[in-house]
Amino acid sequence: MLLNCTNLVAQIFPPTSYPQGYFRDPLDIPMRLAGNFGELRPNHYHMGFDIKTNARENLPVYAAADGYVGRIKIEPFGFGRAIYVVHPNGFTTVYAHLNAFNPALEKWVKDQQYQQESWKVFLELPANLFPVKKGDFLANSGNTGGSQAPHVHFEVRRTNGDVNLNPFLFGFPVDDAVPPQLQRLAVYDRTVSVYEQSPRLFPVRAISGSTYMPTPSVITVTSPVVSFAIGAYDTQTGSTNHNGIFESTLLVDEQPVVAFRMDNISYNDTRDLNAHIDYKTKFQGGPFLQFLTELPGYANAIYRRNKGNGAIDVSDGAVHTVSIVVKDAIGNTSTLNFKIQYSGTDPERPAPAGKKFYPQMMDGFESADCEFYIGERCLYDSVHIRYNKSANTNTEVVSSIHTIGAPYIPLRDSFLIRLQPTRPLTDAERSRTVMQWFVGTKKEVQKVQWQGNWASARFRDFGSFQLVVDTEPPVIVPIGFTDGSNMSKAVRIAFTVKDNLEEFKKVRVLLDGKWLRFTNDKGKTFLYSFDEKCMGGQHELKIHAEDEAGNVTEKTYNFTR
């Protein structure tokens, strides 16, 4: 059965060819992975390798092949500090979460930051400025940006179109003789939205080698149309990390129906992970479940169809054989086999509350003081969107609380919300009004646009929304210094910014009237390490902080260096 399945899967995914041995390992230690391409992460696919650095920082990172430094990115989250190397064979490699770049590159980047008066930069470099040879030193490894522990995030992209490719396809030296591990099977009723049900979950067990079977092996369903999802992970020889699987194919009655493969994904589409997983189950604290069906709103999907989208008609009542074949990028394979049969009894269900919205259609809801509009690219599956209005007693809140949809329904694009305040606002209040989204303890604010008495903003999640007049400026908190400090023995200046709505928009620092570069890695502490920009003597440090509502705080500190 397994050999037959493997041959049938090849009908969906034809062979591909990528240069082998062209790229070297960017580190000088054995390549061990903390994360791989296509691994499931909150709201995105993981888009490369996370290469372990033995829990250390400042390991040398080398160019994977000849080329030139084409881009530099520095940001508080995401990549942190990253280098993009463009290669003559049509590919680009990316190295992220770095510490210091090589000295020449570090100096050039610093000069650019001072010219732009911005620590956060995304720089395009000409081909002749920083050419590199394979094995040239690029930077030291680190833990900057969205990294949670020291490692190097490494990507291979197709330069034309900037599409990420699975680095495993290029033959990097990762020892892997371990097939993917299957954990569970999920079965869905496809006569209703995936967001208006909870799947039936079945544990699976290995029965021989890498062949698995659920309990029970024959599954009886009450829906005439069903689909499936799996819980699975991959790992490598000698590793305990649960990494992502590369490929899975659904076969029904020995015919391939649909499959997905983690071989190339654009950053424009990485949020579509939310259409590949059972987002509701994961949001509610359950496991990652990967659909073996393509939802109707999933554009540019990782799926390939052979006979339909993965929703299986079992209304004939016959016993159907099902196989789910799971592979890693090396070719190690596991298979889940079971049977499924419709019982002929489709239970009645109460109609869900709310208005039904559909993918690839624009529609809206309007009431006296709340309107929202969901665009064509917002939804992955049809679903009823509930609306509820409740009173608010907070004096800073100038609208009712408007709850739209459920937070376990994912959105690909932002949707438009328009609210009216519950009382007339002065011009000063309108200029300081923000719309706040909240779910549980999570919050986000956006500055509103006014059209008459309607305040509008866009958000990318369902939840509760309200208008807040924010007149409280952010607070600047110096760390280890005060006005008049003698800092001759200090090695750096540090401060933080706090805001009552937990978000600030802009921070700018001047030293003796000139812009001074403070880093803000992970959006926490602002840091400046003393260098040639601050020599000995008396100095004036002026810190300007602004929040989303436009409230401004300025503090001036005099110090001696």
Coordinates of C-alpha atoms in Angstrom, one line a residue:
M1 CA 0.0 0.0 0.0
L2 CA 2.8 2.5 1.0
L3 CA 4.7 2.0 -2.3
N4 CA 1.5 2.5 -4.3
C5 CA 0.7 5.7 -2.3
T6 CA 4.2 7.1 -2.9
N7 CA 3.8 6.6 -6.6
L8 CA 0.4 8.3 -6.7
V9 CA 1.7 11.2 -4.7
A10 CA 4.3 11.9 -7.4
Q11 CA 1.4 12.6 -9.7
I12 CA 0.5 15.7 -7.7
F13 CA 4.1 17.0 -7.1
P14 CA 6.4 16.7 -10.1
P15 CA 10.1 16.5 -9.4
T16 CA 12.0 19.8 -8.9
S17 CA 15.7 20.6 -9.2
Y18 CA 17.7 23.0 -7.1
P19 CA 21.5 23.5 -7.0
Q20 CA 23.1 21.1 -4.6
G21 CA 26.3 22.0 -2.7
Y22 CA 26.2 25.6 -4.0
F23 CA 25.5 27.1 -0.6
R24 CA 27.6 26.3 2.5
D25 CA 26.5 26.2 6.1
P26 CA 26.6 29.8 7.4
L27 CA 28.2 28.7 10.6
D28 CA 31.4 26.7 11.3
I29 CA 29.6 24.2 13.7
P30 CA 27.5 21.2 12.8
M31 CA 24.1 22.3 11.4
R32 CA 21.4 21.5 14.0
L33 CA 17.9 23.0 13.7
A34 CA 15.7 24.6 16.2
G35 CA 13.1 25.3 13.5
N36 CA 12.6 24.5 9.8
F37 CA 10.8 25.9 6.8
G38 CA 7.0 25.8 7.0
E39 CA 6.9 25.2 10.7
L40 CA 3.7 26.4 12.3
R41 CA 4.0 29.7 14.2
P42 CA 1.4 32.2 15.5
N43 CA -0.1 33.9 12.5
H44 CA 2.7 32.9 10.1
Y45 CA 4.6 30.0 8.6
H46 CA 8.3 29.9 9.6
M47 CA 10.2 30.9 6.5
G48 CA 13.6 29.4 6.8
F49 CA 16.0 27.5 9.1
D50 CA 16.6 28.4 12.7
I51 CA 20.1 27.2 13.2
K52 CA 21.3 26.5 16.7
T53 CA 24.4 28.3 18.0
N54 CA 25.0 26.1 21.0
A55 CA 23.0 28.6 23.2
R56 CA 25.6 31.2 22.6
E57 CA 25.9 34.6 20.9
N58 CA 28.6 36.1 18.8
L59 CA 29.5 33.1 16.7
P60 CA 30.9 34.2 13.3
V61 CA 28.3 34.0 10.5
Y62 CA 29.6 33.5 7.0
A63 CA 28.4 34.2 3.4
A64 CA 26.8 31.0 2.1
A65 CA 28.1 31.7 -1.5
D66 CA 29.6 34.4 -3.7
G67 CA 27.5 37.5 -4.2
Y68 CA 27.0 40.9 -2.7
V69 CA 25.2 42.5 0.3
G70 CA 22.0 43.7 -1.3
R71 CA 19.9 44.8 1.7
I72 CA 20.2 45.5 5.4
K73 CA 17.3 45.5 7.8
I74 CA 17.3 46.7 11.4
E75 CA 14.0 46.6 13.4
P76 CA 12.9 46.1 17.0
F77 CA 11.0 42.9 16.3
G78 CA 11.0 40.5 13.4
F79 CA 14.5 39.9 12.1
G80 CA 16.2 42.3 14.5
R81 CA 19.5 42.9 12.6
A82 CA 19.6 41.1 9.2
I83 CA 21.8 40.9 6.1
Y84 CA 20.6 39.9 2.6
V85 CA 23.2 38.5 0.2
V86 CA 22.3 38.4 -3.5
H87 CA 23.9 35.6 -5.5
P88 CA 24.5 35.4 -9.2
N89 CA 22.6 32.1 -9.6
G90 CA 19.2 33.8 -9.0
F91 CA 18.9 33.2 -5.3
T92 CA 19.3 35.5 -2.2
T93 CA 20.3 34.3 1.3
V94 CA 19.1 36.0 4.5
Y95 CA 20.8 36.0 7.9
A96 CA 18.8 37.3 10.8
H97 CA 18.9 38.0 14.6
L98 CA 22.5 39.1 14.3
N99 CA 24.6 41.2 16.6
A100 CA 27.4 43.4 15.1
F101 CA 28.0 43.3 11.3
N102 CA 31.6 43.0 10.0
P103 CA 33.4 46.3 10.8
A104 CA 33.2 47.9 7.3
L105 CA 29.5 47.1 7.0
E106 CA 28.8 48.2 10.6
K107 CA 30.3 51.6 10.0
W108 CA 28.4 52.1 6.7
V109 CA 25.1 51.1 8.3
K110 CA 25.7 53.5 11.2
D111 CA 26.4 56.3 8.8
Q112 CA 23.2 55.6 7.0
Q113 CA 21.2 55.6 10.2
Y114 CA 22.6 59.0 11.1
Q115 CA 21.8 60.3 7.7
Q116 CA 18.2 59.1 7.9
E117 CA 18.0 59.9 11.7
S118 CA 16.5 56.5 12.3
W119 CA 17.7 53.4 14.1
K120 CA 15.1 51.3 12.3
V121 CA 16.2 51.1 8.6
F122 CA 15.7 48.9 5.5
L123 CA 18.6 49.8 3.2
E124 CA 19.1 48.8 -0.4
L125 CA 22.8 48.5 -1.4
P126 CA 24.3 48.6 -4.9
A127 CA 26.0 45.5 -6.2
N128 CA 29.5 47.0 -6.1
L129 CA 29.5 48.3 -2.5
F130 CA 30.0 45.2 -0.5
P131 CA 30.8 42.2 -2.7
V132 CA 31.4 38.9 -0.8
K133 CA 33.0 35.5 -1.4
K134 CA 31.7 32.2 -0.2
G135 CA 32.9 31.9 3.5
D136 CA 33.5 35.7 4.0
F137 CA 32.7 36.9 7.5
L138 CA 29.4 38.8 7.6
A139 CA 28.4 39.3 11.2
N140 CA 28.2 37.8 14.7
S141 CA 25.2 35.7 15.6
G142 CA 22.9 37.0 18.2
N143 CA 19.4 37.1 19.7
T144 CA 18.0 40.3 18.3
G145 CA 14.5 41.1 17.1
G146 CA 11.7 38.5 17.6
S147 CA 14.2 35.8 18.6
Q148 CA 13.5 34.1 22.0
A149 CA 17.0 32.5 22.3
P150 CA 20.4 32.7 20.5
H151 CA 20.3 31.3 17.0
V152 CA 20.7 32.3 13.3
H153 CA 17.6 32.6 11.2
F154 CA 18.6 31.6 7.7
E155 CA 16.6 31.8 4.5
V156 CA 17.0 31.1 0.8
R157 CA 14.8 33.1 -1.5
R158 CA 14.3 33.3 -5.3
T159 CA 15.6 36.8 -6.0
N160 CA 13.1 37.4 -8.7
G161 CA 9.8 37.8 -6.8
D162 CA 11.4 37.5 -3.4
V163 CA 9.8 34.1 -2.7
N164 CA 11.1 31.9 0.1
L165 CA 12.3 28.4 -0.7
N166 CA 12.8 25.5 1.6
P167 CA 16.5 25.4 2.4
F168 CA 16.3 21.6 2.6
L169 CA 15.9 21.5 -1.2
F170 CA 19.5 22.8 -1.6
G171 CA 21.2 19.9 0.2
F172 CA 22.4 21.5 3.4
P173 CA 24.2 19.1 5.7
V174 CA 21.4 18.2 8.2
D175 CA 21.5 14.5 9.3
D176 CA 17.9 13.2 9.1
A177 CA 16.9 9.6 9.1
V178 CA 13.8 10.1 11.2
P179 CA 10.3 9.9 9.6
P180 CA 7.6 12.4 10.6
Q181 CA 5.6 11.5 13.7
L182 CA 1.8 11.4 13.6
Q183 CA -0.1 12.4 16.8
R184 CA -3.8 12.7 16.0
L185 CA -6.5 12.8 13.4
A186 CA -9.3 15.3 13.2
V187 CA -12.6 14.9 11.3
Y188 CA -14.8 17.8 10.3
D189 CA -18.4 18.2 9.1
R190 CA -18.0 20.2 5.9
T191 CA -21.7 21.1 5.6
V192 CA -21.0 23.9 8.1
S193 CA -18.2 26.4 8.6
V194 CA -15.0 25.1 10.2
Y195 CA -15.4 28.0 12.7
E196 CA -18.8 26.8 13.8
Q197 CA -17.9 23.4 15.0
S198 CA -15.3 21.5 17.0
P199 CA -13.7 18.5 15.2
R200 CA -13.8 15.0 16.4
L201 CA -10.3 14.1 17.5
F202 CA -8.9 10.5 17.3
P203 CA -5.6 9.4 18.8
V204 CA -3.3 7.5 16.4
R205 CA -0.7 4.8 17.1
A206 CA 2.1 3.3 15.1
I207 CA 1.2 -0.3 14.1
S208 CA 4.4 -1.1 12.2
G209 CA 7.4 1.1 11.5
S210 CA 6.1 4.4 10.2
T211 CA 2.5 3.2 9.5
Y212 CA -0.2 4.5 11.8
M213 CA -3.8 3.8 12.5
P214 CA -6.4 5.8 14.5
T215 CA -8.6 4.4 17.2
P216 CA -11.1 3.2 16.0
S217 CA -9.8 2.1 12.6
V218 CA -13.3 2.5 11.1
I219 CA -14.8 5.9 11.7
T220 CA -18.5 6.4 11.5
V221 CA -19.7 10.0 10.7
T222 CA -23.1 11.7 10.7
S223 CA -22.2 14.2 8.0
P224 CA -22.4 13.3 4.3
V225 CA -19.4 15.5 3.5
V226 CA -16.3 15.4 5.7
S227 CA -12.7 16.7 5.7
F228 CA -9.6 15.8 7.7
A229 CA -6.7 17.4 9.5
I230 CA -3.7 15.9 11.2
G231 CA -1.5 16.7 14.1
A232 CA 2.1 15.8 13.2
Y233 CA 5.7 17.0 13.5
D234 CA 9.1 16.3 12.1
T235 CA 12.5 16.1 13.7
Q236 CA 16.1 15.2 12.7
T237 CA 18.6 12.6 13.8
G238 CA 19.7 13.4 17.4
S239 CA 17.2 16.2 17.9
T240 CA 14.2 16.5 20.2
N241 CA 12.8 19.6 18.5
H242 CA 9.3 19.2 17.1
N243 CA 9.7 20.9 13.7
G244 CA 7.3 21.2 10.8
I245 CA 6.4 18.6 8.3
F246 CA 7.2 19.1 4.6
E247 CA 4.4 17.4 2.7
S248 CA 1.1 15.6 3.2
T249 CA -1.2 14.0 0.7
L250 CA -4.8 12.8 1.2
L251 CA -5.8 9.6 -0.7
V252 CA -9.4 8.3 -0.7
D253 CA -10.1 4.8 -2.2
E254 CA -6.4 4.8 -3.3
Q255 CA -6.8 8.0 -5.4
P256 CA -4.9 11.2 -4.5
V257 CA -7.4 14.0 -3.7
V258 CA -5.4 17.0 -2.5
A259 CA -1.9 17.6 -1.0
F260 CA 0.2 20.4 0.5
R261 CA 3.9 21.0 0.4
M262 CA 6.1 23.4 2.2
D263 CA 8.5 24.2 -0.6
N264 CA 8.0 27.9 -1.5
I265 CA 6.0 30.6 0.3
S266 CA 6.0 34.3 -0.1
Y267 CA 6.0 36.6 2.9
N268 CA 2.9 38.2 1.3
D269 CA 1.1 34.9 2.0
T270 CA 2.7 33.7 5.3
R271 CA -0.3 34.8 7.4
D272 CA -2.3 32.3 5.4
L273 CA -1.1 29.7 7.8
N274 CA -4.4 30.6 9.6
A275 CA -6.2 28.9 6.7
H276 CA -4.0 25.9 6.8
I277 CA -4.6 25.2 10.5
D278 CA -7.7 24.8 12.6
Y279 CA -7.4 28.3 13.9
K280 CA -10.3 28.0 16.3
T281 CA -9.0 24.9 18.0
K282 CA -5.5 26.4 18.4
F283 CA -7.0 29.7 19.7
Q284 CA -8.9 27.9 22.3
G285 CA -5.8 26.2 23.6
G286 CA -5.8 23.0 21.5
P287 CA -3.1 21.6 19.3
F288 CA -2.0 22.6 15.9
L289 CA -4.1 20.7 13.3
Q290 CA -3.2 20.9 9.7
F291 CA -6.1 20.8 7.2
L292 CA -6.1 18.3 4.3
T293 CA -8.5 20.5 2.6
E294 CA -8.3 23.9 0.9
L295 CA -10.6 26.5 2.3
P296 CA -12.3 28.7 -0.2
G297 CA -10.7 32.0 0.8
Y298 CA -7.1 30.7 0.8
A299 CA -5.5 32.4 -2.2
N300 CA -2.1 31.3 -3.4
A301 CA -2.5 28.2 -1.3
I302 CA 0.2 25.7 -0.5
Y303 CA -2.3 23.0 -1.7
R304 CA -2.3 21.1 -5.0
R305 CA -5.6 19.6 -6.1
N306 CA -6.1 16.3 -7.9
K307 CA -9.7 15.5 -7.3
G308 CA -11.4 18.3 -5.4
N309 CA -10.4 20.5 -2.5
G310 CA -10.4 17.8 0.2
A311 CA -14.0 17.8 1.2
I312 CA -15.1 14.2 0.8
D313 CA -18.6 13.1 -0.2
V314 CA -19.4 9.9 1.8
S315 CA -23.2 10.1 1.4
D316 CA -23.3 6.8 -0.5
G317 CA -22.9 5.0 2.9
A318 CA -20.1 2.8 1.6
V319 CA -16.9 2.1 3.5
H320 CA -14.2 4.3 2.1
T321 CA -10.5 3.7 2.6
V322 CA -8.4 6.8 3.5
S323 CA -4.6 7.2 3.6
I324 CA -2.7 10.3 4.7
V325 CA 0.9 10.2 3.6
V326 CA 3.3 12.6 5.4
K327 CA 6.9 13.3 4.3
D328 CA 9.8 15.3 5.4
A329 CA 12.0 17.1 2.8
I330 CA 14.6 14.3 2.8
G331 CA 11.9 11.8 1.8
N332 CA 11.4 10.0 5.1
T333 CA 7.7 9.0 5.0
S334 CA 4.9 8.0 7.4
T335 CA 1.4 6.9 6.5
L336 CA -1.9 7.0 8.4
N337 CA -4.5 4.4 7.2
F338 CA -8.2 4.2 8.2
K339 CA -11.7 3.7 6.9
I340 CA -14.7 6.0 7.0
Q341 CA -18.5 5.5 6.6
Y342 CA -21.5 7.7 6.7
S343 CA -24.2 6.5 9.1
G344 CA -27.0 8.1 7.2
T345 CA -28.2 10.2 10.1
D346 CA -27.4 13.9 9.7
P347 CA -28.6 15.5 13.0
E348 CA -30.4 18.8 12.9
R349 CA -28.5 21.8 14.2
P350 CA -29.8 25.2 15.4
A351 CA -29.1 28.1 13.0
P352 CA -26.0 30.0 14.2
A353 CA -26.6 33.6 15.4
G354 CA -25.4 36.6 13.4
K355 CA -25.2 37.5 9.7
K356 CA -23.5 35.1 7.4
F357 CA -20.4 36.4 5.5
Y358 CA -18.6 34.7 2.7
P359 CA -15.0 34.7 1.4
Q360 CA -14.3 36.6 -1.8
M361 CA -17.4 38.8 -1.2
M362 CA -17.6 42.3 0.3
D363 CA -20.4 42.8 2.8
G364 CA -21.2 44.8 5.8
F365 CA -23.3 45.4 8.9
E366 CA -24.9 48.7 9.9
S367 CA -26.6 50.0 13.0
A368 CA -27.3 53.4 14.5
D369 CA -23.8 53.7 16.1
C370 CA -21.7 50.9 14.6
E371 CA -20.9 49.8 11.1
F372 CA -18.3 47.3 9.9
Y373 CA -17.4 46.1 6.4
I374 CA -15.6 42.8 5.6
G375 CA -13.7 42.8 2.3
E376 CA -13.2 40.1 -0.3
R377 CA -9.8 39.1 1.0
C378 CA -10.7 39.0 4.7
L379 CA -12.3 35.6 5.3
Y380 CA -11.1 32.0 4.7
D381 CA -14.4 30.3 5.1
S382 CA -18.0 31.3 5.3
V383 CA -19.2 32.1 8.8
H384 CA -21.9 33.9 10.8
I385 CA -20.6 37.1 12.4
R386 CA -22.3 38.0 15.6
Y387 CA -22.6 41.6 16.8
N388 CA -23.3 42.7 20.4
K389 CA -23.5 46.2 22.0
S390 CA -23.0 46.9 25.7
A391 CA -22.7 49.9 27.9
N392 CA -19.4 51.4 29.1
T393 CA -18.8 53.1 32.4
N394 CA -15.2 54.2 31.9
T395 CA -15.1 58.0 31.8
E396 CA -12.3 58.0 29.2
V397 CA -14.3 55.7 26.9
V398 CA -16.7 57.8 24.8
S399 CA -18.6 55.0 23.0
S400 CA -20.5 51.8 23.8
I401 CA -18.5 48.5 23.6
H402 CA -19.1 46.9 20.3
T403 CA -18.3 43.2 20.0
I404 CA -17.9 42.0 16.5
G405 CA -17.4 38.3 15.6
A406 CA -15.3 35.9 17.6
P407 CA -11.6 36.1 18.1
Y408 CA -11.2 32.5 16.9
I409 CA -12.3 33.5 13.4
P410 CA -9.0 34.5 11.6
L411 CA -8.8 37.5 9.2
R412 CA -6.4 37.7 6.3
D413 CA -6.8 41.4 5.7
S414 CA -8.0 44.2 8.1
F415 CA -11.6 45.1 8.1
L416 CA -13.2 48.6 8.6
I417 CA -15.0 49.5 11.8
R418 CA -17.0 52.8 12.1
L419 CA -18.3 53.9 15.5
Q420 CA -20.2 56.9 16.8
P421 CA -19.5 58.4 20.2
T422 CA -22.2 58.4 22.9
R423 CA -21.8 62.2 23.5
P424 CA -20.7 65.2 21.5
L425 CA -16.9 65.6 21.5
T426 CA -15.0 68.9 21.4
D427 CA -12.4 69.4 18.6
A428 CA -9.7 68.8 21.2
E429 CA -11.2 65.5 22.2
R430 CA -11.7 64.4 18.6
S431 CA -8.0 65.1 17.9
R432 CA -7.1 62.7 20.7
T433 CA -9.5 59.9 20.0
V434 CA -8.3 56.4 19.3
M435 CA -10.2 53.2 18.7
Q436 CA -9.2 50.4 21.0
W437 CA -9.5 46.7 20.2
F438 CA -9.4 44.2 23.1
V439 CA -9.8 40.5 23.7
G440 CA -9.1 39.4 27.3
T441 CA -5.9 41.1 28.3
K442 CA -4.8 41.8 24.7
K443 CA -5.2 45.4 23.5
E444 CA -4.4 47.5 20.5
V445 CA -5.2 51.1 19.5
Q446 CA -5.4 52.9 16.2
K447 CA -5.8 56.6 15.6
V448 CA -9.2 57.2 14.1
Q449 CA -10.3 59.1 10.9
W450 CA -13.4 61.3 11.3
Q451 CA -16.2 61.5 8.8
G452 CA -18.8 63.7 10.3
N453 CA -19.7 62.0 13.6
W454 CA -18.3 58.6 12.6
A455 CA -14.8 57.5 13.7
S456 CA -13.2 54.8 11.6
A457 CA -10.2 52.5 11.9
R458 CA -9.1 49.2 10.6
F459 CA -8.1 46.1 12.6
R460 CA -7.0 42.6 11.7
D461 CA -8.8 40.7 14.4
F462 CA -12.4 40.3 15.6
G463 CA -13.1 41.3 19.2
S464 CA -14.5 44.2 21.2
F465 CA -14.0 47.8 20.0
Q466 CA -14.5 51.2 21.7
L467 CA -13.6 54.9 21.3
V468 CA -11.2 56.3 23.9
V469 CA -10.2 60.0 24.4
D470 CA -6.6 59.7 25.4
T471 CA -5.2 62.9 26.9
E472 CA -2.5 61.3 29.0
P473 CA 1.0 61.6 27.5
P474 CA 3.6 58.9 27.6
V475 CA 6.1 58.7 30.5
I476 CA 9.8 58.7 30.0
V477 CA 11.6 56.6 32.7
P478 CA 15.4 57.2 32.8
I479 CA 17.5 54.2 34.0
G480 CA 20.4 55.0 36.3
F481 CA 20.6 58.7 35.6
T482 CA 18.9 62.0 36.5
D483 CA 19.2 65.6 35.4
G484 CA 22.7 66.8 36.4
S485 CA 24.3 63.3 36.6
N486 CA 28.0 62.7 36.3
M487 CA 28.2 59.9 33.7
S488 CA 32.0 59.9 33.2
K489 CA 32.1 56.2 34.4
A490 CA 29.0 55.1 32.6
V491 CA 29.2 53.1 29.4
R492 CA 25.7 53.8 28.1
I493 CA 22.5 55.7 28.5
A494 CA 19.2 53.8 28.9
F495 CA 15.6 54.7 29.3
T496 CA 12.1 53.3 28.8
V497 CA 8.8 54.8 27.7
K498 CA 5.5 53.8 29.2
D499 CA 2.0 54.7 28.0
N500 CA -1.4 54.4 29.6
L501 CA -2.7 52.5 26.5
E502 CA 0.5 50.5 26.4
E503 CA 1.6 51.7 23.0
F504 CA 3.7 54.6 21.8
K505 CA 4.2 55.8 18.2
K506 CA 7.5 57.7 18.1
V507 CA 10.6 58.4 20.2
R508 CA 13.3 60.8 19.1
V509 CA 16.4 61.8 21.1
L510 CA 18.7 64.8 20.5
L511 CA 22.2 65.3 22.0
D512 CA 23.2 68.9 22.1
G513 CA 20.6 69.5 19.4
K514 CA 21.7 66.7 17.1
W515 CA 20.0 63.3 16.6
L516 CA 21.5 60.5 18.6
R517 CA 21.1 56.8 17.7
F518 CA 19.3 54.8 20.4
T519 CA 18.6 51.1 19.8
N520 CA 15.2 49.7 20.8
D521 CA 15.6 45.9 20.4
K522 CA 12.4 43.9 21.2
G523 CA 10.6 47.3 21.8
K524 CA 11.8 47.4 25.4
T525 CA 14.7 49.6 26.6
F526 CA 16.2 52.4 24.5
L527 CA 20.0 52.1 24.7
Y528 CA 22.9 54.3 23.5
S529 CA 26.5 53.1 24.1
F530 CA 28.9 56.0 24.4
D531 CA 31.0 56.5 21.3
E532 CA 32.5 59.4 19.3
K533 CA 29.1 61.1 19.1
C534 CA 29.4 62.0 22.8
M535 CA 32.8 63.1 23.9
G536 CA 33.8 64.5 27.3
G537 CA 32.2 67.7 28.8
Q538 CA 28.8 69.1 29.5
H539 CA 25.8 67.7 27.4
E540 CA 22.1 68.2 27.0
L541 CA 20.0 65.2 26.2
K542 CA 16.4 65.9 25.0
I543 CA 13.9 63.0 24.7
H544 CA 10.7 63.4 22.8
A545 CA 8.0 60.6 23.0
E546 CA 4.6 60.6 21.3
D547 CA 1.7 58.1 21.6
E548 CA -0.9 57.0 19.1
A549 CA -3.3 59.7 20.1
G550 CA -0.7 62.5 19.5
N551 CA 0.1 63.2 23.2
V552 CA 3.7 64.3 23.5
T553 CA 6.2 64.3 26.4
E554 CA 9.6 66.0 26.2
K555 CA 12.2 65.7 28.9
T556 CA 15.6 67.4 29.1
Y557 CA 18.6 66.0 31.1
N558 CA 21.9 67.7 31.5
F559 CA 24.9 65.5 32.3
T560 CA 28.6 65.5 32.4
R561 CA 30.7 63.1 30.4

